[in-house]
C-alpha cells in the first residue's frame, strides 16, 4: 500500500511540476514587450500620446478659426449697419415716377399747370432735403473720421487656412 501511495505522490508531484512549467511559459509570453500585454500597453500609450498631440493642434486651429470668424462677423455687422443706413436714406429720395412729368393733354391746360406746380414743389422739397443733408455732414465731421478706410471686402484663400 505504501508503494502505491508513493507512486501516486510522485505522479502528483510530476504533474504539478509540469503544470508550473506551462504556467511560467505563459507568463513569459504574457509579459513580453513585443507580443504580449506589455506590447499592447506600449502601443496604447503611444496612441494616447498621438491623440493628445492631435487634440492640441485641433484646439489651436479651432481657436484661430473662431477668432477669425469673430472678426469677420464684426465686419459683416458694420457693413450691415452701413447698408441699413443707405436703405433708410433711399426712402428720402422721391421715386423716378414722381420726377418724370407725364405727357400733357392739350384739352386740359389746367391739369398740366397743376402737375407742373406739384413737380416744382417736389423739386423744391428735394433741394431742401439735400441742403439739410449737407448741413448735417458739415456739422458731424467726427462721424466721417471714424469710418474705416481701405478695402471693405477681402477675398481669403481657403487653402492657406488649412493645416496638413
Rosetta silent file (secondary structure, phi, psi, omega in degrees, C-alpha in Angstrom):
SEQUENCE: XXXXXXXXXXXXXXXXXXXXXXXXXXXXXXXXXXXXXXXXXXXXXXXXXXXXXXXXXXXXXXXXXXXXXXXXXXXXXXXXXXXXXXXXXXXXXXXXXXXXXXXXXXXXXXXXXXXXXXXXXXXXXXXXXXXXXXXXXXXXXXXXXXXXXXXXXXXXXXXXXXXX
SCORE:     score description
SCORE:     0.000 S_00000001
   1 L     0.000  -38.347  179.329    0.000    0.000    0.000 S_00000001
   2 H   -65.077  -34.909  179.788    2.835    2.305    0.791 S_00000001
   3 H   -65.654  -40.772  178.587    4.313    1.639   -2.616 S_00000001
   4 H   -66.870  -39.937  179.735    1.105    2.653   -4.358 S_00000001
   5 H   -65.644  -40.090  178.542    0.879    5.802   -2.226 S_00000001
   6 H   -66.343  -39.013  178.724    4.493    6.717   -3.075 S_00000001
   7 H   -66.073  -42.777  178.088    3.842    6.173   -6.811 S_00000001
   8 H   -65.770  -38.956  178.613    0.723    8.365   -6.682 S_00000001
   9 H   -65.704  -40.592  178.018    2.579   11.017   -4.703 S_00000001
  10 H   -67.405  -40.678  178.407    5.437   11.065   -7.265 S_00000001
  11 H   -64.048  -40.667  177.618    2.949   11.216  -10.154 S_00000001
  12 H   -64.425  -40.686  179.449    1.167   14.149   -8.484 S_00000001
  13 H   -65.742  -41.667  177.773    4.500   15.952   -7.930 S_00000001
  14 H   -64.571  -40.271  178.085    5.463   15.416  -11.614 S_00000001
  15 H   -63.882  -42.773  178.647    2.020   16.686  -12.750 S_00000001
  16 H   -65.646  -39.033  177.962    2.330   19.800  -10.535 S_00000001
  17 H   -63.580  -45.002  178.717    5.857   20.435  -11.885 S_00000001
  18 H   -62.562  -41.290  178.638    4.665   20.131  -15.474 S_00000001
  19 H   -62.856  -41.449  178.207    1.741   22.479  -14.713 S_00000001
  20 H   -63.939  -38.977  178.266    4.148   25.053  -13.185 S_00000001
  21 H   -62.668  -44.559  178.552    6.372   24.835  -16.281 S_00000001
  22 H   -62.622  -43.348  179.656    3.397   25.531  -18.581 S_00000001
  23 H   -64.369  -39.978 -179.865    2.293   28.461  -16.412 S_00000001
  24 H   -65.322  -39.291  177.491    5.769   30.031  -16.362 S_00000001
  25 H   -65.086  -40.514  178.805    5.975   29.903  -20.177 S_00000001
  26 H   -65.159  -40.435  178.860    2.537   31.527  -20.475 S_00000001
  27 H   -65.758  -36.009  177.149    3.515   34.275  -18.026 S_00000001
  28 H   -63.575  -44.114  177.521    6.683   34.999  -20.007 S_00000001
  29 H   -66.496  -34.454 -179.499    4.642   35.387  -23.181 S_00000001
  30 H   -66.250  -38.113 -177.731    2.092   37.471  -21.309 S_00000001
  31 H   -93.866    2.271  178.724    4.734   39.967  -20.107 S_00000001
  32 L   -62.332  134.546 -175.136    6.706   40.027  -23.377 S_00000001
  33 L   -73.465  -23.744 -176.227    7.100   43.661  -24.551 S_00000001
  34 L   -93.152  -39.668 -171.944    6.642   42.901  -28.244 S_00000001
  35 L  -111.923  -27.569 -172.204    3.842   40.333  -28.385 S_00000001
  36 L   -90.975 -152.544 -178.522    2.101   40.207  -25.024 S_00000001
  37 H   -65.961  -33.894  178.112    0.255   42.624  -22.789 S_00000001
  38 H   -60.704  -41.982  176.765    3.375   44.748  -22.402 S_00000001
  39 H   -65.433  -40.304  178.773    3.423   45.350  -26.149 S_00000001
  40 H   -64.363  -40.566  178.117   -0.262   46.177  -26.147 S_00000001
  41 H   -65.038  -41.712  178.974    0.238   48.667  -23.314 S_00000001
  42 H   -62.928  -43.128  178.578    3.169   50.255  -25.149 S_00000001
  43 H   -64.127  -44.142  179.788    1.133   50.579  -28.357 S_00000001
  44 H   -63.861  -39.773  179.756   -1.833   52.038  -26.489 S_00000001
  45 H   -67.023  -36.713  176.678    0.325   54.590  -24.661 S_00000001
  46 H   -67.768  -36.111  176.902    1.881   55.739  -27.964 S_00000001
  47 H   -66.977  -37.343  176.971   -1.614   56.069  -29.464 S_00000001
  48 H   -63.443  -41.720  177.862   -2.724   58.130  -26.461 S_00000001
  49 H   -62.413  -43.957  178.291    0.255   60.457  -26.975 S_00000001
  50 H   -62.372  -41.988  178.979   -0.596   60.854  -30.677 S_00000001
  51 H   -65.448  -37.784  177.056   -4.241   61.591  -29.855 S_00000001
  52 H   -63.634  -41.300  178.885   -3.197   64.204  -27.285 S_00000001
  53 H   -64.748  -43.750  179.919   -0.996   65.925  -29.863 S_00000001
  54 H   -67.881  -32.990  176.555   -3.750   65.934  -32.473 S_00000001
  55 H   -65.677  -42.121  178.497   -6.227   67.241  -29.875 S_00000001
  56 H   -63.923  -43.979 -179.841   -3.907   70.140  -29.003 S_00000001
  57 H   -67.117  -38.128  177.749   -3.414   71.033  -32.675 S_00000001
  58 H   -65.512  -38.647  178.485   -7.176   70.800  -33.350 S_00000001
  59 H   -65.180  -40.807  177.847   -7.869   73.046  -30.357 S_00000001
  60 H   -64.347  -42.411  179.085   -5.355   75.625  -31.621 S_00000001
  61 H   -64.656  -40.505 -179.817   -6.898   75.565  -35.098 S_00000001
  62 H   -68.464  -35.836  176.051  -10.421   75.967  -33.711 S_00000001
  63 H   -63.633  -44.171  178.386   -9.309   78.901  -31.542 S_00000001
  64 H   -64.082  -40.779  179.503   -7.754   80.592  -34.575 S_00000001
  65 H   -66.550  -39.000 -179.852  -10.828   79.904  -36.673 S_00000001
  66 H   -68.005  -37.052  177.253  -13.160   81.270  -34.004 S_00000001
  67 H   -65.426  -43.342  178.539  -11.099   84.471  -33.722 S_00000001
  68 H   -64.194  -39.218  179.040  -11.156   84.933  -37.497 S_00000001
  69 H   -65.862  -38.725  177.189  -14.896   84.241  -37.535 S_00000001
  70 H   -63.405  -41.676  178.681  -15.476   86.837  -34.795 S_00000001
  71 H   -63.919  -45.634 -179.647  -13.531   89.428  -36.803 S_00000001
  72 H   -65.195  -36.449  177.579  -15.453   88.646  -39.976 S_00000001
  73 H   -65.505  -41.030  176.611  -18.747   88.762  -38.083 S_00000001
  74 H   -61.422  -43.848  177.951  -17.847   92.181  -36.701 S_00000001
  75 H   -63.867  -39.414  179.568  -17.010   93.435  -40.173 S_00000001
  76 H   -65.556  -38.361  177.716  -20.259   91.984  -41.515 S_00000001
  77 H   -65.208  -39.621  177.753  -22.250   93.730  -38.785 S_00000001
  78 H   -62.449  -45.221  179.382  -20.547   97.032  -39.640 S_00000001
  79 H   -65.186  -38.424  178.737  -21.351   96.578  -43.321 S_00000001
  80 H   -63.560  -39.488  177.489  -24.940   95.620  -42.453 S_00000001
  81 H   -64.034  -41.404  177.771  -25.306   98.835  -40.454 S_00000001
  82 H   -62.034  -43.867  179.460  -23.999  100.829  -43.394 S_00000001
  83 H   -63.586  -38.618  177.484  -26.432   99.101  -45.735 S_00000001
  84 H   -62.710  -41.167  177.663  -29.309   99.794  -43.348 S_00000001
  85 H   -64.308  -40.277  178.421  -28.363  103.469  -43.301 S_00000001
  86 H   -64.060  -41.695  178.961  -28.193  103.508  -47.095 S_00000001
  87 H   -65.629  -38.216  178.488  -31.588  101.850  -47.352 S_00000001
  88 H   -65.861  -37.383  179.361  -33.038  104.329  -44.871 S_00000001
  89 H   -72.850  -22.912  178.259  -31.647  107.213  -46.901 S_00000001
  90 H   -69.224  -25.099  178.733  -33.164  105.730  -50.069 S_00000001
  91 L   -69.594  -24.055  179.712  -36.655  106.289  -48.611 S_00000001
  92 L   -77.010  -21.395 -178.204  -35.974  110.045  -48.626 S_00000001
  93 L   -82.302  128.206  178.587  -35.334  110.085  -52.381 S_00000001
  94 L   -67.128  150.942 -178.251  -38.508  110.525  -54.435 S_00000001
  95 L   -68.892  159.750 -177.720  -39.260  107.744  -56.892 S_00000001
  96 H   -65.633  -29.698 -179.052  -38.433  108.173  -60.587 S_00000001
  97 H   -68.027  -31.432  178.952  -42.116  108.122  -61.497 S_00000001
  98 H   -74.885  -29.367 -176.594  -42.708  111.229  -59.402 S_00000001
  99 H   -79.420  -36.993 -176.199  -39.826  113.108  -61.033 S_00000001
 100 L   -83.579  128.301  179.652  -40.661  112.450  -64.681 S_00000001
 101 L   -75.625  144.618  177.452  -43.588  114.503  -65.949 S_00000001
 102 L   -82.101  157.015  179.301  -46.366  112.664  -67.723 S_00000001
 103 L   -61.972  136.447 -176.064  -47.395  113.800  -71.222 S_00000001
 104 L   -89.022  132.317  177.865  -49.739  116.764  -71.017 S_00000001
 105 L   -81.273  141.074 -177.360  -53.063  116.524  -72.763 S_00000001
 106 L   -69.964  -25.209 -175.640  -53.934  119.515  -74.947 S_00000001
 107 L   -83.787   -9.504 -177.843  -57.525  119.579  -73.736 S_00000001
 108 L  -125.484   73.645  178.797  -56.600  120.001  -70.067 S_00000001
 109 H   -68.066  -26.007  179.587  -54.272  123.006  -69.642 S_00000001
 110 H   -69.678  -41.273  179.338  -55.413  123.379  -66.024 S_00000001
 111 H   -64.769  -36.307  179.157  -54.298  119.815  -65.141 S_00000001
 112 H   -66.301  -40.131  179.926  -50.941  120.477  -66.775 S_00000001
 113 H   -68.658  -34.940  177.890  -50.385  123.598  -64.692 S_00000001
 114 H   -67.276  -40.917  178.392  -51.327  121.685  -61.500 S_00000001
 115 H   -65.577  -40.176  179.374  -48.864  118.901  -62.378 S_00000001
 116 H   -66.801  -35.754  175.820  -46.098  121.397  -63.082 S_00000001
 117 H   -65.298  -41.396  179.106  -46.810  123.076  -59.726 S_00000001
 118 H   -65.316  -40.088  178.187  -46.657  119.665  -57.993 S_00000001
 119 H   -66.111  -40.626  179.010  -43.375  118.834  -59.750 S_00000001
 120 H   -63.193  -40.275  178.625  -41.923  122.203  -58.797 S_00000001
 121 H   -65.522  -39.346  178.467  -42.908  121.600  -55.166 S_00000001
 122 H   -65.148  -41.231  178.136  -41.314  118.143  -55.261 S_00000001
 123 H   -65.340  -39.031  178.163  -38.080  119.566  -56.688 S_00000001
 124 H   -65.453  -40.621  177.757  -38.026  122.258  -54.021 S_00000001
 125 H   -64.536  -39.640  178.416  -38.555  119.654  -51.277 S_00000001
 126 H   -64.961  -42.097  178.910  -35.775  117.543  -52.760 S_00000001
 127 H   -64.912  -40.512  178.785  -33.437  120.546  -52.869 S_00000001
 128 H   -64.390  -39.955  178.977  -34.284  121.423  -49.251 S_00000001
 129 H   -64.992  -40.931  179.341  -33.576  117.838  -48.166 S_00000001
 130 H   -67.463  -34.438  176.518  -30.205  117.834  -49.922 S_00000001
 131 H   -66.713  -39.449  178.072  -29.321  121.150  -48.240 S_00000001
 132 H   -64.891  -37.739  177.295  -30.228  119.686  -44.854 S_00000001
 133 H   -64.501  -41.121  178.519  -28.019  116.669  -45.579 S_00000001
 134 H   -64.396  -39.654  178.083  -25.097  118.954  -46.470 S_00000001
 135 H   -64.996  -41.369  179.068  -25.587  120.897  -43.247 S_00000001
 136 H   -66.018  -36.656  178.272  -25.679  117.645  -41.265 S_00000001
 137 H   -68.318  -37.456  178.661  -22.486  116.451  -42.965 S_00000001
 138 H   -70.980  -32.534 -178.008  -20.691  119.702  -42.146 S_00000001
 139 H   -76.766  -21.672 -176.690  -21.891  119.553  -38.543 S_00000001
 140 L  -121.286   66.023  177.106  -20.656  115.995  -37.987 S_00000001
 141 H   -73.268  -22.311 -179.875  -17.077  115.723  -39.304 S_00000001
 142 H   -68.083  -33.262 -179.793  -16.189  113.400  -36.406 S_00000001
 143 H   -66.212  -34.956  179.519  -18.606  110.753  -37.649 S_00000001
 144 H   -74.868  -30.325  179.346  -16.852  110.636  -41.015 S_00000001
 145 H   -68.412  -28.641 -178.060  -13.414  110.361  -39.395 S_00000001
 146 L   -78.231  -10.386  179.619  -14.446  107.201  -37.543 S_00000001
 147 L   -69.335  132.832  178.321  -15.282  105.395  -40.797 S_00000001
 148 L   -69.943  145.112  178.243  -12.634  102.777  -41.635 S_00000001
 149 L  -105.854  165.085  178.439  -10.716  103.305  -44.824 S_00000001
 150 L   103.580 -161.845 -177.456   -9.366  100.705  -47.180 S_00000001
 151 L   -70.658  134.917  177.189  -10.923   97.588  -48.578 S_00000001
 152 L   -84.569  -37.495 -179.894  -14.382   96.765  -47.351 S_00000001
 153 L  -122.351  140.865  179.943  -14.282   93.169  -48.578 S_00000001
 154 L  -132.908  128.693 -179.522  -11.230   90.939  -48.788 S_00000001
 155 L   -82.206  130.346  179.653  -11.106   87.562  -50.501 S_00000001
 156 L  -101.769  140.942  176.142   -9.437   84.859  -48.408 S_00000001
 157 L   -86.391  115.956 -174.568   -7.534   81.957  -49.879 S_00000001
 158 H   -70.175  -26.468 -177.540   -9.034   78.862  -48.260 S_00000001
 159 H   -72.312  -22.282  178.515   -6.021   76.663  -48.960 S_00000001
 160 H   -74.928  -29.033 -175.438   -3.797   78.831  -46.733 S_00000001
 161 H   -78.453  -18.136 -177.297   -6.038   78.334  -43.702 S_00000001
 162 L   -88.126  138.874  178.022   -5.837   74.535  -43.773 S_00000001
 163 L  -112.455  130.767 -176.635   -3.020   72.758  -41.994 S_00000001
 164 L   -74.920    0.000    0.000   -1.962   69.345  -43.239 S_00000001
